[in-house]
Amino acid sequence: MPRFTHPRLEDVPLDLALHALADPNRLGMVARLAATERLSCTDAAPCESIPKSTLSNHLKLLRAAGLIETTQAGREMINTLRRVDFDKRFPGLLDVVLANRVA
């Protein structure tokens, strides 16, 4: 069973959070997660043609930045946005970034 590292939000520096949100693919993934309660890794992918290794790297970076939590449900990995915790750590940041996202 895979084990994922989910940092305490108080340990996440602002520059790491901004780095994770700066990539258009990762930002698209966060926007997709913000619009729904949870997504599998495949459903969270920014496009169908993305290699699995690239998708895994994006998800790993989003976890390290405290933006998402990944849990296992059977054979699927399910991702959820850590919205409440992230907003406590960086008030308003996610709202501003998502509102100004170029789709």
CSV table of N, CA and C in Angstrom, one decimal:
chain,number,residue,atom,x,y,z
A,1,MET,N,0.8,-1.2,0.0
A,1,MET,CA,0.0,0.0,0.0
A,1,MET,C,0.9,1.2,0.0
A,2,PRO,N,0.7,2.1,-0.9
A,2,PRO,CA,1.5,3.4,-1.0
A,2,PRO,C,1.3,4.2,0.2
A,3,ARG,N,2.4,4.8,0.6
A,3,ARG,CA,2.3,5.8,1.7
A,3,ARG,C,2.7,7.2,1.2
A,4,PHE,N,1.9,8.1,1.4
A,4,PHE,CA,2.1,9.5,1.0
A,4,PHE,C,2.5,10.4,2.1
A,5,THR,N,3.4,11.3,1.9
A,5,THR,CA,3.7,12.3,2.9
A,5,THR,C,2.9,13.5,2.7
A,6,HIS,N,2.2,13.9,3.8
A,6,HIS,CA,1.4,15.1,3.8
A,6,HIS,C,2.0,16.0,4.9
A,7,PRO,N,2.6,17.1,4.6
A,7,PRO,CA,3.2,17.9,5.6
A,7,PRO,C,2.2,18.7,6.4
A,8,ARG,N,2.7,19.0,7.6
A,8,ARG,CA,1.8,20.0,8.4
A,8,ARG,C,1.9,21.3,7.7
A,9,LEU,N,0.8,22.0,7.6
A,9,LEU,CA,0.7,23.2,6.8
A,9,LEU,C,1.6,24.3,7.4
A,10,GLU,N,1.8,24.3,8.7
A,10,GLU,CA,2.7,25.3,9.4
A,10,GLU,C,4.1,25.1,9.0
A,11,ASP,N,4.5,23.9,8.4
A,11,ASP,CA,5.8,23.7,8.0
A,11,ASP,C,6.0,24.0,6.5
A,12,VAL,N,5.0,24.4,5.8
A,12,VAL,CA,5.1,24.7,4.4
A,12,VAL,C,5.4,26.2,4.2
A,13,PRO,N,6.5,26.5,3.6
A,13,PRO,CA,6.9,27.9,3.3
A,13,PRO,C,6.1,28.5,2.1
A,14,LEU,N,5.9,29.8,2.1
A,14,LEU,CA,5.1,30.5,1.1
A,14,LEU,C,5.7,30.2,-0.3
A,15,ASP,N,7.1,30.2,-0.4
A,15,ASP,CA,7.7,30.0,-1.7
A,15,ASP,C,7.4,28.7,-2.3
A,16,LEU,N,7.2,27.6,-1.5
A,16,LEU,CA,6.9,26.3,-2.0
A,16,LEU,C,5.4,26.3,-2.5
A,17,ALA,N,4.6,26.9,-1.7
A,17,ALA,CA,3.2,27.0,-2.1
A,17,ALA,C,3.0,27.8,-3.5
A,18,LEU,N,3.7,28.9,-3.6
A,18,LEU,CA,3.7,29.7,-4.8
A,18,LEU,C,4.3,28.9,-6.0
A,19,HIS,N,5.4,28.2,-5.7
A,19,HIS,CA,6.0,27.4,-6.8
A,19,HIS,C,5.0,26.3,-7.3
A,20,ALA,N,4.3,25.7,-6.4
A,20,ALA,CA,3.3,24.6,-6.8
A,20,ALA,C,2.2,25.2,-7.6
A,21,LEU,N,1.8,26.4,-7.3
A,21,LEU,CA,0.7,27.1,-8.0
A,21,LEU,C,1.1,27.8,-9.2
A,22,ALA,N,2.4,27.9,-9.4
A,22,ALA,CA,2.9,28.7,-10.6
A,22,ALA,C,2.8,27.9,-11.9
A,23,ASP,N,2.8,26.6,-11.8
A,23,ASP,CA,2.8,25.8,-13.0
A,23,ASP,C,1.3,25.7,-13.5
A,24,PRO,N,1.1,26.0,-14.8
A,24,PRO,CA,-0.3,25.9,-15.4
A,24,PRO,C,-0.9,24.6,-15.2
A,25,ASN,N,-0.2,23.5,-15.4
A,25,ASN,CA,-0.8,22.2,-15.2
A,25,ASN,C,-1.2,21.9,-13.8
A,26,ARG,N,-0.3,22.2,-12.9
A,26,ARG,CA,-0.7,22.0,-11.4
A,26,ARG,C,-1.8,22.9,-11.0
A,27,LEU,N,-1.8,24.2,-11.5
A,27,LEU,CA,-2.9,25.1,-11.2
A,27,LEU,C,-4.2,24.6,-11.7
A,28,GLY,N,-4.2,24.0,-12.9
A,28,GLY,CA,-5.4,23.4,-13.5
A,28,GLY,C,-5.9,22.3,-12.7
A,29,MET,N,-5.0,21.5,-12.1
A,29,MET,CA,-5.4,20.4,-11.3
A,29,MET,C,-6.0,20.9,-10.0
A,30,VAL,N,-5.4,21.9,-9.4
A,30,VAL,CA,-6.0,22.5,-8.2
A,30,VAL,C,-7.4,23.1,-8.5
A,31,ALA,N,-7.5,23.8,-9.6
A,31,ALA,CA,-8.8,24.3,-10.0
A,31,ALA,C,-9.9,23.2,-10.1
A,32,ARG,N,-9.5,22.1,-10.8
A,32,ARG,CA,-10.4,21.0,-10.9
A,32,ARG,C,-10.8,20.4,-9.6
A,33,LEU,N,-9.8,20.3,-8.7
A,33,LEU,CA,-10.1,19.8,-7.3
A,33,LEU,C,-11.0,20.8,-6.5
A,34,ALA,N,-10.8,22.1,-6.8
A,34,ALA,CA,-11.6,23.1,-6.0
A,34,ALA,C,-13.0,23.0,-6.5
A,35,ALA,N,-13.3,22.5,-7.7
A,35,ALA,CA,-14.6,22.5,-8.2
A,35,ALA,C,-15.4,21.2,-7.8
A,36,THR,N,-14.7,20.3,-7.3
A,36,THR,CA,-15.3,19.0,-6.9
A,36,THR,C,-14.8,18.5,-5.5
A,37,GLU,N,-15.4,17.6,-4.9
A,37,GLU,CA,-15.0,17.1,-3.6
A,37,GLU,C,-13.7,16.3,-3.7
A,38,ARG,N,-13.6,15.4,-4.7
A,38,ARG,CA,-12.4,14.5,-4.8
A,38,ARG,C,-12.3,14.0,-6.2
A,39,LEU,N,-11.0,13.7,-6.6
A,39,LEU,CA,-10.8,13.2,-7.9
A,39,LEU,C,-9.7,12.1,-7.8
A,40,SER,N,-9.8,11.1,-8.7
A,40,SER,CA,-8.8,10.1,-8.8
A,40,SER,C,-7.6,10.8,-9.5
A,41,CYS,N,-6.4,10.1,-9.4
A,41,CYS,CA,-5.3,10.7,-10.1
A,41,CYS,C,-5.5,11.0,-11.6
A,42,THR,N,-6.1,10.0,-12.2
A,42,THR,CA,-6.4,10.1,-13.7
A,42,THR,C,-7.3,11.3,-13.9
A,43,ASP,N,-8.4,11.4,-13.1
A,43,ASP,CA,-9.3,12.5,-13.3
A,43,ASP,C,-8.7,13.9,-13.0
A,44,ALA,N,-7.7,13.9,-12.2
A,44,ALA,CA,-7.1,15.2,-11.8
A,44,ALA,C,-6.1,15.6,-12.9
A,45,ALA,N,-5.7,14.7,-13.8
A,45,ALA,CA,-4.7,15.0,-14.8
A,45,ALA,C,-5.1,16.2,-15.6
A,46,PRO,N,-4.1,17.1,-15.9
A,46,PRO,CA,-4.4,18.3,-16.7
A,46,PRO,C,-4.8,18.0,-18.2
A,47,CYS,N,-4.3,16.8,-18.7
A,47,CYS,CA,-4.7,16.4,-20.0
A,47,CYS,C,-4.5,14.9,-20.1
A,48,GLU,N,-5.1,14.3,-21.2
A,48,GLU,CA,-5.1,12.8,-21.3
A,48,GLU,C,-3.7,12.3,-21.7
A,49,SER,N,-2.9,13.2,-22.4
A,49,SER,CA,-1.7,12.7,-23.0
A,49,SER,C,-0.5,12.9,-22.0
A,50,ILE,N,-0.7,13.3,-20.8
A,50,ILE,CA,0.4,13.5,-19.8
A,50,ILE,C,1.0,12.2,-19.4
A,51,PRO,N,2.3,12.0,-19.4
A,51,PRO,CA,2.9,10.7,-19.0
A,51,PRO,C,2.6,10.5,-17.5
A,52,LYS,N,2.5,9.3,-17.1
A,52,LYS,CA,2.2,9.0,-15.7
A,52,LYS,C,3.3,9.5,-14.8
A,53,SER,N,4.5,9.5,-15.2
A,53,SER,CA,5.6,10.0,-14.4
A,53,SER,C,5.5,11.5,-14.1
A,54,THR,N,5.1,12.2,-15.2
A,54,THR,CA,4.9,13.6,-15.0
A,54,THR,C,3.7,13.9,-14.1
A,55,LEU,N,2.6,13.2,-14.2
A,55,LEU,CA,1.5,13.3,-13.4
A,55,LEU,C,1.8,13.1,-11.9
A,56,SER,N,2.6,12.0,-11.7
A,56,SER,CA,3.0,11.6,-10.3
A,56,SER,C,3.9,12.8,-9.7
A,57,ASN,N,4.7,13.3,-10.6
A,57,ASN,CA,5.6,14.4,-10.1
A,57,ASN,C,4.7,15.7,-9.7
A,58,HIS,N,3.8,16.0,-10.5
A,58,HIS,CA,2.9,17.1,-10.2
A,58,HIS,C,2.1,16.9,-8.9
A,59,LEU,N,1.6,15.7,-8.7
A,59,LEU,CA,0.9,15.4,-7.5
A,59,LEU,C,1.8,15.4,-6.3
A,60,LYS,N,3.0,14.9,-6.5
A,60,LYS,CA,4.0,14.9,-5.4
A,60,LYS,C,4.3,16.3,-4.9
A,61,LEU,N,4.4,17.2,-5.9
A,61,LEU,CA,4.7,18.6,-5.6
A,61,LEU,C,3.5,19.3,-4.9
A,62,LEU,N,2.3,19.0,-5.4
A,62,LEU,CA,1.1,19.6,-4.7
A,62,LEU,C,1.0,19.1,-3.3
A,63,ARG,N,1.3,17.8,-3.1
A,63,ARG,CA,1.3,17.3,-1.7
A,63,ARG,C,2.3,17.9,-0.8
A,64,ALA,N,3.5,18.1,-1.3
A,64,ALA,CA,4.6,18.7,-0.6
A,64,ALA,C,4.3,20.2,-0.2
A,65,ALA,N,3.5,20.8,-1.1
A,65,ALA,CA,3.1,22.2,-0.8
A,65,ALA,C,1.9,22.3,0.1
A,66,GLY,N,1.3,21.2,0.5
A,66,GLY,CA,0.2,21.2,1.4
A,66,GLY,C,-1.1,21.4,0.7
A,67,LEU,N,-1.2,21.4,-0.6
A,67,LEU,CA,-2.4,21.7,-1.3
A,67,LEU,C,-3.4,20.5,-1.4
A,68,ILE,N,-2.8,19.3,-1.5
A,68,ILE,CA,-3.7,18.2,-1.7
A,68,ILE,C,-3.4,17.1,-0.7
A,69,GLU,N,-4.3,16.2,-0.5
A,69,GLU,CA,-4.1,15.0,0.3
A,69,GLU,C,-4.5,13.8,-0.6
A,70,THR,N,-3.7,12.8,-0.6
A,70,THR,CA,-4.0,11.6,-1.4
A,70,THR,C,-4.2,10.4,-0.5
A,71,THR,N,-5.3,9.7,-0.7
A,71,THR,CA,-5.6,8.5,0.0
A,71,THR,C,-5.9,7.4,-0.9
A,72,GLN,N,-5.8,6.2,-0.4
A,72,GLN,CA,-6.1,5.0,-1.3
A,72,GLN,C,-7.5,4.5,-1.0
A,73,ALA,N,-8.2,4.3,-2.0
A,73,ALA,CA,-9.6,3.7,-2.0
A,73,ALA,C,-9.6,2.5,-2.9
A,74,GLY,N,-9.3,1.3,-2.3
A,74,GLY,CA,-9.2,0.2,-3.2
A,74,GLY,C,-8.0,0.2,-4.0
A,75,ARG,N,-8.1,0.2,-5.3
A,75,ARG,CA,-7.0,0.3,-6.2
A,75,ARG,C,-6.8,1.7,-6.7
A,76,GLU,N,-7.7,2.6,-6.4
A,76,GLU,CA,-7.5,4.0,-6.8
A,76,GLU,C,-6.9,4.9,-5.8
A,77,MET,N,-6.2,5.9,-6.2
A,77,MET,CA,-5.7,6.9,-5.4
A,77,MET,C,-6.6,8.1,-5.5
A,78,ILE,N,-7.1,8.6,-4.4
A,78,ILE,CA,-8.1,9.7,-4.4
A,78,ILE,C,-7.4,11.0,-3.9
A,79,ASN,N,-7.6,12.1,-4.6
A,79,ASN,CA,-7.0,13.4,-4.2
A,79,ASN,C,-8.1,14.3,-3.8
A,80,THR,N,-7.8,15.0,-2.7
A,80,THR,CA,-8.7,16.0,-2.2
A,80,THR,C,-7.9,17.3,-1.9
A,81,LEU,N,-8.6,18.4,-2.1
A,81,LEU,CA,-7.9,19.7,-1.8
A,81,LEU,C,-8.0,20.0,-0.4
A,82,ARG,N,-6.9,20.4,0.2
A,82,ARG,CA,-6.8,20.7,1.7
A,82,ARG,C,-7.2,22.2,1.8
A,83,ARG,N,-8.3,22.5,1.3
A,83,ARG,CA,-8.7,23.9,1.2
A,83,ARG,C,-8.8,24.7,2.6
A,84,VAL,N,-9.4,24.1,3.5
A,84,VAL,CA,-9.6,24.7,4.8
A,84,VAL,C,-8.2,24.9,5.5
A,85,ASP,N,-7.4,23.9,5.6
A,85,ASP,CA,-6.1,24.0,6.2
A,85,ASP,C,-5.2,25.0,5.4
A,86,PHE,N,-5.2,24.9,4.1
A,86,PHE,CA,-4.4,25.8,3.3
A,86,PHE,C,-4.8,27.3,3.5
A,87,ASP,N,-6.1,27.5,3.5
A,87,ASP,CA,-6.7,28.9,3.7
A,87,ASP,C,-6.3,29.4,5.1
A,88,LYS,N,-6.2,28.5,6.1
A,88,LYS,CA,-5.8,29.0,7.4
A,88,LYS,C,-4.3,29.4,7.4
A,89,ARG,N,-3.5,28.7,6.7
A,89,ARG,CA,-2.1,29.0,6.6
A,89,ARG,C,-1.8,30.2,5.7
A,90,PHE,N,-2.5,30.3,4.6
A,90,PHE,CA,-2.2,31.4,3.6
A,90,PHE,C,-3.6,32.0,3.3
A,91,PRO,N,-4.2,32.8,4.2
A,91,PRO,CA,-5.5,33.3,4.0
A,91,PRO,C,-5.7,34.1,2.6
A,92,GLY,N,-6.6,33.7,1.9
A,92,GLY,CA,-7.0,34.3,0.6
A,92,GLY,C,-6.1,34.0,-0.6
A,93,LEU,N,-5.0,33.4,-0.4
A,93,LEU,CA,-4.0,33.1,-1.5
A,93,LEU,C,-4.7,32.2,-2.6
A,94,LEU,N,-5.3,31.1,-2.2
A,94,LEU,CA,-5.9,30.2,-3.2
A,94,LEU,C,-7.0,30.9,-3.9
A,95,ASP,N,-7.8,31.7,-3.2
A,95,ASP,CA,-8.9,32.4,-3.9
A,95,ASP,C,-8.4,33.4,-5.0
A,96,VAL,N,-7.3,34.1,-4.6
A,96,VAL,CA,-6.8,35.1,-5.6
A,96,VAL,C,-6.1,34.4,-6.8
A,97,VAL,N,-5.4,33.4,-6.5
A,97,VAL,CA,-4.7,32.6,-7.6
A,97,VAL,C,-5.8,32.0,-8.5
A,98,LEU,N,-6.8,31.3,-8.0
A,98,LEU,CA,-7.8,30.7,-8.8
A,98,LEU,C,-8.6,31.7,-9.6
A,99,ALA,N,-8.9,32.9,-9.0
A,99,ALA,CA,-9.7,33.9,-9.6
A,99,ALA,C,-9.0,34.6,-10.8
A,100,ASN,N,-7.6,34.6,-10.7
A,100,ASN,CA,-6.8,35.2,-11.8
A,100,ASN,C,-6.2,34.2,-12.7
A,101,ARG,N,-6.6,33.0,-12.7
A,101,ARG,CA,-6.1,31.9,-13.5
A,101,ARG,C,-6.5,32.1,-15.0
A,102,VAL,N,-5.6,32.0,-15.9
A,102,VAL,CA,-5.9,32.0,-17.3
A,102,VAL,C,-6.3,30.6,-17.7
A,103,ALA,N,-7.5,30.4,-18.1
A,103,ALA,CA,-8.0,29.1,-18.5
A,103,ALA,C,-7.6,28.7,-19.9
